[in-house]
mmCIF file of C-alpha atoms in Angstrom:
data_model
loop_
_atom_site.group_PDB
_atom_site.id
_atom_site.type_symbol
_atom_site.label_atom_id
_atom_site.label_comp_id
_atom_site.label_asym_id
_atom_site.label_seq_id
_atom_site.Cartn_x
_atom_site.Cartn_y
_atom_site.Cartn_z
ATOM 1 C CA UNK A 3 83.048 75.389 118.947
ATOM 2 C CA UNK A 4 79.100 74.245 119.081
ATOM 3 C CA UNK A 5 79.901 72.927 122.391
ATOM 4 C CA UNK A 6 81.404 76.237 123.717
ATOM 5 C CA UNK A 7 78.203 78.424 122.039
ATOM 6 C CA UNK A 8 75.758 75.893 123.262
ATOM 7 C CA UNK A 9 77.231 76.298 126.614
ATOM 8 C CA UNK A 10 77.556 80.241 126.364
ATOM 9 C CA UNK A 11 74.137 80.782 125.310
ATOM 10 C CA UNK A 12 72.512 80.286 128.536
ATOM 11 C CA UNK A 13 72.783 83.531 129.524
ATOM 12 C CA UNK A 14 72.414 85.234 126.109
ATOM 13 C CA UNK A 15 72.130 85.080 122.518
ATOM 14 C CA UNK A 16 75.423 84.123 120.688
ATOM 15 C CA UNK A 17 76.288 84.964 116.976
ATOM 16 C CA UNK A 18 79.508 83.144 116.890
ATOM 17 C CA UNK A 19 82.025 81.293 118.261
ATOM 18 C CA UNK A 20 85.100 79.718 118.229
ATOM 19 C CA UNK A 21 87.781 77.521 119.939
ATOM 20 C CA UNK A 22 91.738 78.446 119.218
ATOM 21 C CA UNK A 23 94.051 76.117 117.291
ATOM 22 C CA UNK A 24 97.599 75.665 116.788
ATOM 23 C CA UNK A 25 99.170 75.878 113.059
ATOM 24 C CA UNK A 26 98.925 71.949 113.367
ATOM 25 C CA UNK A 27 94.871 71.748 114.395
ATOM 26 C CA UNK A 28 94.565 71.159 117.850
ATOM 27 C CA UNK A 29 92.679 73.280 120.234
ATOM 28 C CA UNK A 30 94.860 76.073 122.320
ATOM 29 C CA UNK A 31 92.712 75.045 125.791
ATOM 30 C CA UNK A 32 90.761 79.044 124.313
ATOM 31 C CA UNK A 33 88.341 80.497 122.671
ATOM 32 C CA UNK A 34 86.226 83.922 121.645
ATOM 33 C CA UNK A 35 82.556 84.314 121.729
ATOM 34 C CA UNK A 36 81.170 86.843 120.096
ATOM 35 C CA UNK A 37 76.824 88.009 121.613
ATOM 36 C CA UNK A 38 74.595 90.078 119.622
ATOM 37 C CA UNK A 39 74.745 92.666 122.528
ATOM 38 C CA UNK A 40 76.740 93.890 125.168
ATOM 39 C CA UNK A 41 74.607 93.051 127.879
ATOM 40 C CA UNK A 42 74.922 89.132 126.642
ATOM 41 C CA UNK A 43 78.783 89.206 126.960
ATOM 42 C CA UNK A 44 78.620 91.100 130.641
ATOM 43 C CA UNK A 45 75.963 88.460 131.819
ATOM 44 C CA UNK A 46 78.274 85.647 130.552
ATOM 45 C CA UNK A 47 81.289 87.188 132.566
ATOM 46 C CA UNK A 48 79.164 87.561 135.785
ATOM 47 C CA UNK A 49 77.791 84.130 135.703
ATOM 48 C CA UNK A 50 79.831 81.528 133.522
ATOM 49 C CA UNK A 51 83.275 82.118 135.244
ATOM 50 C CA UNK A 52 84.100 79.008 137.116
ATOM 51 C CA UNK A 53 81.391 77.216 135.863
ATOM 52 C CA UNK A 54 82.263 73.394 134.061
ATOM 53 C CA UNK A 55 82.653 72.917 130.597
ATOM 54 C CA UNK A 56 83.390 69.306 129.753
ATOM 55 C CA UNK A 57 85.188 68.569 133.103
ATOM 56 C CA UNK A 58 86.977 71.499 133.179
ATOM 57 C CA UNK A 59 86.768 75.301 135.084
ATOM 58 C CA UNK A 60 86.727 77.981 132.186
ATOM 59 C CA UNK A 61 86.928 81.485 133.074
ATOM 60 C CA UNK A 62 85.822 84.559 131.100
ATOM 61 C CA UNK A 63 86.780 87.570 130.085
ATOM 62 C CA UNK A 64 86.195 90.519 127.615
ATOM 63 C CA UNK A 65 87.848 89.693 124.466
ATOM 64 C CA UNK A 66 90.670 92.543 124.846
ATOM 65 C CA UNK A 67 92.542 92.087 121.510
ATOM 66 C CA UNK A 68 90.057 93.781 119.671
ATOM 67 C CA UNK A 69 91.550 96.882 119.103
ATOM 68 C CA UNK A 70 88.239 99.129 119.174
ATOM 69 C CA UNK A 71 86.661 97.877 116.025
ATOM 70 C CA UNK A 72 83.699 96.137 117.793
ATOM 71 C CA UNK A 73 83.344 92.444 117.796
ATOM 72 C CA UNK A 74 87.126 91.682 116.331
ATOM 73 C CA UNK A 75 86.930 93.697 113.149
ATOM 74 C CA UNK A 76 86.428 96.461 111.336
ATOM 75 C CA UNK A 77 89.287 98.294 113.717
ATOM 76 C CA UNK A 78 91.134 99.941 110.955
ATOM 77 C CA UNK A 79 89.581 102.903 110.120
ATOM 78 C CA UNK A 80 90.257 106.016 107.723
ATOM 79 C CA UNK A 81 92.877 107.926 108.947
ATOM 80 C CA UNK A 82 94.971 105.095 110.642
ATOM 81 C CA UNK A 83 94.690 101.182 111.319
ATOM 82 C CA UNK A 84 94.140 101.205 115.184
ATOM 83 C CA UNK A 85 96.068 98.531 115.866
ATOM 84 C CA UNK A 86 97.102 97.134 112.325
ATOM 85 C CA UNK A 87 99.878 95.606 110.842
ATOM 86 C CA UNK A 88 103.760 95.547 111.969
ATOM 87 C CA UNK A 89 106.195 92.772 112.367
ATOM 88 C CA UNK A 90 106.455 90.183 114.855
ATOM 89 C CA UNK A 91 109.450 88.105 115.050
ATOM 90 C CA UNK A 92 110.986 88.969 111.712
ATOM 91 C CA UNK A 93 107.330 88.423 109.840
ATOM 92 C CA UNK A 94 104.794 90.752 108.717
ATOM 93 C CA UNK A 95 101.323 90.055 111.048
ATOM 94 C CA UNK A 96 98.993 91.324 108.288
ATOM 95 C CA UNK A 97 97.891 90.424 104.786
ATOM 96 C CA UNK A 98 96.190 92.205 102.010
ATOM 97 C CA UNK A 99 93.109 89.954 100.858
ATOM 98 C CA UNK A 100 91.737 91.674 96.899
ATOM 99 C CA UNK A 101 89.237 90.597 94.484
ATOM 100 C CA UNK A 102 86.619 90.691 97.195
ATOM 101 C CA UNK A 103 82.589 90.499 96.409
ATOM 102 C CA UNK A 104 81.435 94.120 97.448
ATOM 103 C CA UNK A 105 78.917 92.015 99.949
ATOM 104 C CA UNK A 106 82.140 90.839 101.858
ATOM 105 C CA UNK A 107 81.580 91.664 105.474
ATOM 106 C CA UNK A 108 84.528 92.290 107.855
ATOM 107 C CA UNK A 109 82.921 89.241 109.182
ATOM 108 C CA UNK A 110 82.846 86.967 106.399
ATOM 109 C CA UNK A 111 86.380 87.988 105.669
ATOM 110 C CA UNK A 112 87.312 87.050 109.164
ATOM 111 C CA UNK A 113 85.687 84.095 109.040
ATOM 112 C CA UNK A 114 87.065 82.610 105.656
ATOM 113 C CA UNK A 115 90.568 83.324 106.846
ATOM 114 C CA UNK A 116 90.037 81.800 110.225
ATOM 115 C CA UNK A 117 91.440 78.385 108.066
ATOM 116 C CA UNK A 118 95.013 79.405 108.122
ATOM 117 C CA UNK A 119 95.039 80.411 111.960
ATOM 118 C CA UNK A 120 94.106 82.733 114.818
ATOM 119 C CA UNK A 121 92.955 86.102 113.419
ATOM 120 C CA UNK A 122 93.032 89.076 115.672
ATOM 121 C CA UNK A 123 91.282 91.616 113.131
ATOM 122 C CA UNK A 124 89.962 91.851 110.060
ATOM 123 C CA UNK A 125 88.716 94.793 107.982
ATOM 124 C CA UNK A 126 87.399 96.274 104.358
ATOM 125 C CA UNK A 127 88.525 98.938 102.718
ATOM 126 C CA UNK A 128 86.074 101.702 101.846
ATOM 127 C CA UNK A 129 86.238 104.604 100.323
ATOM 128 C CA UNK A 130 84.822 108.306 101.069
ATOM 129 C CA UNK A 131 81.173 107.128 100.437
ATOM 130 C CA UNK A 132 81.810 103.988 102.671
ATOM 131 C CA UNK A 133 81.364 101.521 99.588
ATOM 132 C CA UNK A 134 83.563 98.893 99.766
ATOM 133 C CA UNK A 135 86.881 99.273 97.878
ATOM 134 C CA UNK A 136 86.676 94.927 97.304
ATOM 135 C CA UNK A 137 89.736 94.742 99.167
ATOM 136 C CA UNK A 138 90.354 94.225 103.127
ATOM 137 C CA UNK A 139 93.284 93.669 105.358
ATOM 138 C CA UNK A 140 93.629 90.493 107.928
ATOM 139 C CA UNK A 141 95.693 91.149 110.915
ATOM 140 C CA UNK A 142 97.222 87.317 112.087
ATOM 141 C CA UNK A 143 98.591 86.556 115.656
ATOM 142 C CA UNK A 144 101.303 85.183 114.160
ATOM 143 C CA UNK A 145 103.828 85.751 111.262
ATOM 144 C CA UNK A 146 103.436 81.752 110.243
ATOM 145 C CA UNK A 147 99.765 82.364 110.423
ATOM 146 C CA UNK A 148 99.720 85.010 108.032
ATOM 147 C CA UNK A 149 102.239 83.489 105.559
ATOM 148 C CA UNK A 150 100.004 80.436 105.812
ATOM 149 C CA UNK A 151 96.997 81.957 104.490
ATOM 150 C CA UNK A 152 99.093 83.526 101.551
ATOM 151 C CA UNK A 153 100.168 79.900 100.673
ATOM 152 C CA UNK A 154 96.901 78.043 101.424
ATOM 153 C CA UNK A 155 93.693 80.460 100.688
ATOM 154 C CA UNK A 156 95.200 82.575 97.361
ATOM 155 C CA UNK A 157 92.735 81.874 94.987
ATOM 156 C CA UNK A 158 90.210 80.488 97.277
ATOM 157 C CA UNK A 159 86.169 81.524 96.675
ATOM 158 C CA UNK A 160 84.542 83.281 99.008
ATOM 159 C CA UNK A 161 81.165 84.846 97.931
ATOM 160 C CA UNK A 162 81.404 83.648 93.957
ATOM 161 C CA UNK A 163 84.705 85.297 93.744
ATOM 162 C CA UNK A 164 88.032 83.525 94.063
ATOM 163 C CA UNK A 165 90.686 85.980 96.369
ATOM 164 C CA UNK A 166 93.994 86.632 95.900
ATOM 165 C CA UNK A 167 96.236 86.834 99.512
ATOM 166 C CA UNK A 168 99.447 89.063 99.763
ATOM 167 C CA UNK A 169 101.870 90.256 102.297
ATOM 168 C CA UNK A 170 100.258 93.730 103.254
ATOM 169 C CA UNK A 171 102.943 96.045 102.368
ATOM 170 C CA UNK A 172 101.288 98.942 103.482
ATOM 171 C CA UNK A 173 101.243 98.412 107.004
ATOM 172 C CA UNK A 174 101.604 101.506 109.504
ATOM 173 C CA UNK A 175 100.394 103.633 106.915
ATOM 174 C CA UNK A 176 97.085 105.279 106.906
ATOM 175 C CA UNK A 177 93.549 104.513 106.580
ATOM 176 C CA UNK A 178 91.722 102.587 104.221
ATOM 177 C CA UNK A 179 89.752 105.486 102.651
ATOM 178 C CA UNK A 180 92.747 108.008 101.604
ATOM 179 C CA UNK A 181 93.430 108.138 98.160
ATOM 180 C CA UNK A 182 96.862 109.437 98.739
ATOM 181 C CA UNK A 183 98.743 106.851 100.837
ATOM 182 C CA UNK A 184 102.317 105.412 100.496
ATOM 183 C CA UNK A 185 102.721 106.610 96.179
ATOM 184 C CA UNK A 186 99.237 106.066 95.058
ATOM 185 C CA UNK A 187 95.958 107.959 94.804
ATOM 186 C CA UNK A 188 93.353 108.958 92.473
ATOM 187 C CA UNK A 189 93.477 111.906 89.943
ATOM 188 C CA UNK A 190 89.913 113.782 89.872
ATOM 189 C CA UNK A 191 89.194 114.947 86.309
ATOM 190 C CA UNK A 192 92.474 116.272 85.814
ATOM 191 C CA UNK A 193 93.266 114.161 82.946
ATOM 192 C CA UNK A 194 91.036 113.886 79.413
ATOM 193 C CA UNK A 195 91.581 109.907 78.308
ATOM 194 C CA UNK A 196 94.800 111.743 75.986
ATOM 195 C CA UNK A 197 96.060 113.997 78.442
ATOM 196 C CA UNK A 198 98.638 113.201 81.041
ATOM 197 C CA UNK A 199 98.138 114.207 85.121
ATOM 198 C CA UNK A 200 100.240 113.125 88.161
ATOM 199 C CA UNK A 201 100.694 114.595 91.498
ATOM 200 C CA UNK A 202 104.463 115.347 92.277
ATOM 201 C CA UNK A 203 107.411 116.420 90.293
ATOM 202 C CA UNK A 204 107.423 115.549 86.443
ATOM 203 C CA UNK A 205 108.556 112.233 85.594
ATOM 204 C CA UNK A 206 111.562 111.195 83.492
ATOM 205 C CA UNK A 207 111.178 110.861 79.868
ATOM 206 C CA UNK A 208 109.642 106.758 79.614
ATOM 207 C CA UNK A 209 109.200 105.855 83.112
ATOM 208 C CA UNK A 210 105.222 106.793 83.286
ATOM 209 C CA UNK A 211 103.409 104.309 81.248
ATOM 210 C CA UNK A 212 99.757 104.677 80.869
ATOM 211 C CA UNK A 213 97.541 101.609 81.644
ATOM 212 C CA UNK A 214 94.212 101.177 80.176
ATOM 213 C CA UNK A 215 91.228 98.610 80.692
ATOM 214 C CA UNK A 216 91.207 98.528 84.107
ATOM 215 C CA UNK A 217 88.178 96.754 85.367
ATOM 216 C CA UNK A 218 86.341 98.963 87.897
ATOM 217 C CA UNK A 219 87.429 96.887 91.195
ATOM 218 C CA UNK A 220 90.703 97.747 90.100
ATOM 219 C CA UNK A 221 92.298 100.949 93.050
ATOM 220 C CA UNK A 222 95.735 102.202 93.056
ATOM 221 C CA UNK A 223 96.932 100.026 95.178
ATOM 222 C CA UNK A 224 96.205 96.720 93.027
ATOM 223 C CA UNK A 225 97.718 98.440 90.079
ATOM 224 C CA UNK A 226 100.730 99.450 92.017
ATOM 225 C CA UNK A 227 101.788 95.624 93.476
ATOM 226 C CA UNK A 228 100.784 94.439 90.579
ATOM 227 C CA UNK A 229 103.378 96.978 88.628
ATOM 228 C CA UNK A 230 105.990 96.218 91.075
ATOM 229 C CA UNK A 231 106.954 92.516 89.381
ATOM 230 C CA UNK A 232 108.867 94.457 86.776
ATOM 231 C CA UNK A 233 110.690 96.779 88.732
ATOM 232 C CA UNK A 234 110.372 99.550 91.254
ATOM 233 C CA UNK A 235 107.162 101.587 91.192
ATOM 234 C CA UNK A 236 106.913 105.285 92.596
ATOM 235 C CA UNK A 237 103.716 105.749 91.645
ATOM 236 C CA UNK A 238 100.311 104.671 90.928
ATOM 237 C CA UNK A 239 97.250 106.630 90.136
ATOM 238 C CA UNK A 240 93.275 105.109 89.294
ATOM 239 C CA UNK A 241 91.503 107.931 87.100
ATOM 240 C CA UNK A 242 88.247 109.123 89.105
ATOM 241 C CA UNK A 243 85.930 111.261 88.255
ATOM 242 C CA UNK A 244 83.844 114.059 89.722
ATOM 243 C CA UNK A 245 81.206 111.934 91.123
ATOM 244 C CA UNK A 246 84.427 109.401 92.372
ATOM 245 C CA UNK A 247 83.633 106.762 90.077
ATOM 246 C CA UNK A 248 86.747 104.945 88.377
ATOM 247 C CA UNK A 249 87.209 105.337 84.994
ATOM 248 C CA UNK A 250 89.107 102.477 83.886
ATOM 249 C CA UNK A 251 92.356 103.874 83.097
ATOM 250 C CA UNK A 252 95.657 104.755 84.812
ATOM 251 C CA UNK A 253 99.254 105.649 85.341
ATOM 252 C CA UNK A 254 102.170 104.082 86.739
ATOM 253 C CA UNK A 255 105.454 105.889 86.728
ATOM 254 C CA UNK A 256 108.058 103.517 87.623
ATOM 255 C CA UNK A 257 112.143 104.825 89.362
ATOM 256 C CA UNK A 258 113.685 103.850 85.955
ATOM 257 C CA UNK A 259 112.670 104.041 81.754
ATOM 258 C CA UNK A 260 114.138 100.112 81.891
ATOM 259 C CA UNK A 261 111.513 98.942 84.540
ATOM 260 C CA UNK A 262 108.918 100.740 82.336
ATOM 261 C CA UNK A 263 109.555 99.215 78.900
ATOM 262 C CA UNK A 264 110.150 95.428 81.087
ATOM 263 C CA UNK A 265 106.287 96.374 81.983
ATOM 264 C CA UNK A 266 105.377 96.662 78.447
ATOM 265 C CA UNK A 267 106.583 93.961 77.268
ATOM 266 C CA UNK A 268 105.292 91.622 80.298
ATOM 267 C CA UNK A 269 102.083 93.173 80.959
ATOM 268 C CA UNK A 270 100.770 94.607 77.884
ATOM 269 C CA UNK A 271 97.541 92.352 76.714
ATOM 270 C CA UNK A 272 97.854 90.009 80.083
ATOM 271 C CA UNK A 273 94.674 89.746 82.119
ATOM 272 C CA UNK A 274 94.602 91.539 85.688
ATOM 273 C CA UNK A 275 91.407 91.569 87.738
ATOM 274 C CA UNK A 276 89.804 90.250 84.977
ATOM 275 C CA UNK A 277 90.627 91.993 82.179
ATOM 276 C CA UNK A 278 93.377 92.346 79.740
ATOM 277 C CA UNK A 279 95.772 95.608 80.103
ATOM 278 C CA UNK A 280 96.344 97.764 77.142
ATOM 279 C CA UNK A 281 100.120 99.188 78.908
ATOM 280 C CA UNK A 282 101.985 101.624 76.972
ATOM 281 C CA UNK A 283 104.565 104.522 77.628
ATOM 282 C CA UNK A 284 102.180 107.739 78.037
ATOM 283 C CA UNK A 285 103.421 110.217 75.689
ATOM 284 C CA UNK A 286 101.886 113.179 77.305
ATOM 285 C CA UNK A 287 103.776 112.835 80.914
#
């Protein structure tokens, strides 16, 4: 990769590059270059194609896989992933990266999961006030890419904190920033700490559980897939309040009482994000 940048920066100033490998380490004969400005990549088009590189005739183009979201990243926006997720050959493309610093740049993210293979996109979540939600979603070329970086970077560091990888089971669904997406959301002041709140109908009698002790990184979407080990989850709600802060608490209402009281007793007092869960059945649902 220095070789490429050294020989790209003739014609303008290059933040970053890097040559392509295969799932086994060797160079794909490609590579991406990323200038600080537009002008930098044109001039590199107009004057670098056909020009030698180590013995060989390169030829350059502009980097079309990147989906909109300027320089590789930060392409899936509230209101829809342009571009994100789906399947490719029977495996998911995409994986859900959490426990991220709130410093974590699309970049950095990108970056750091470059080690399992080629990485067409990477973003972080935000929410409303376009804060970081310390989660992010990394968009592979390839299925074996993706489940590579589940096996290889979970509980990797990156930025002081060590990450936990997933499949992104969320894909095709909306943005980053909705707090209603695929059974989860927030619940704004709705709810004292002792009274109950969910959107949609009323759930059975013992298959909402209340969860308390969340630490503050903590969005529905972490409590959900983390809920889901016991059993199938319809729901899962952060507490928020009016100035969108989370308040530490929340609900989970799960398809059946038995998944609910397997929760309790797996869950209750084990650490998640940090911090140990108080889970119980929530009386007032």
């Amino acid at each position: 990769w220095q070789d490429l940048k050294d020989h790209m920066r003739t014609v303008g100033d290059v933040a970053y590059s890097e040559v392509m490998t295969d799932h086994d380490g060797r160079s794909k004969g490609c590579g991406i270059v990323e200038f600080t400005t537009a002008a930098g990549a044109k001039e590199a088009i107009a004057q670098l194609t056909d020009t030698e590189l180590k013995g060989r005739m390169i030829f350059v183009r502009e980097d079309r896989e990147q989906g909109g979201g300027g320089h590789g990243g930060g392409g899936f926006q509230q209101g829809g992933r342009g571009g994100g997720g789906g399947h490719h050959g029977g495996g998911s493309l995409s994986v859900y990266v959490g426990n991220l610093a709130y410093e974590t740049s699309w970049q950095d993210l990108k970056d750091h999961m470059r080690a399992a293979g080629n990485v067409d996109k990477a973003d972080i979540l935000k929410g409303s006030d376009g804060r970081s939600k310390g989660c992010g979603i990394v968009l592979y070329q390839k299925s074996h890419e993706a489940q590579r970086a589940i096996r290889e970077l979970q509980n990797t560091e990156l930025h002081g904190r060590p990450i936990f990888v997933r499949e992104d089971r969320e894909q095709g669904g909306g943005g980053g920033g909705s707090n209603n997406r695929h059974g989860g959301g927030g619940f704004n002041n709705q709810r004292s700490h002792n009274t109950s709140y969910m959107q949609g109908s009323p759930a059975e009698e013992g298959c909402q559980l209340f969860v308390g002790n969340l630490s503050w990184e903590t969005g529905w979407r972490e409590l959900k897939d983390h809920f889901r080990q016991c059993g199938e989850v319809d729901r899962a709600e952060v507490a928020e309040g009016n100035d969108g802060r989370k308040r530490g608490f929340g609900l989970v209402r799960f398809h059946s009482a038995k998944d609910a009281q397997a929760a309790i007793r797996k869950l209750n007092g084990v650490d998640f994000m940090g911090r140990p869960l108080d889970v119980r059945v929530d009386n007032k649902a």
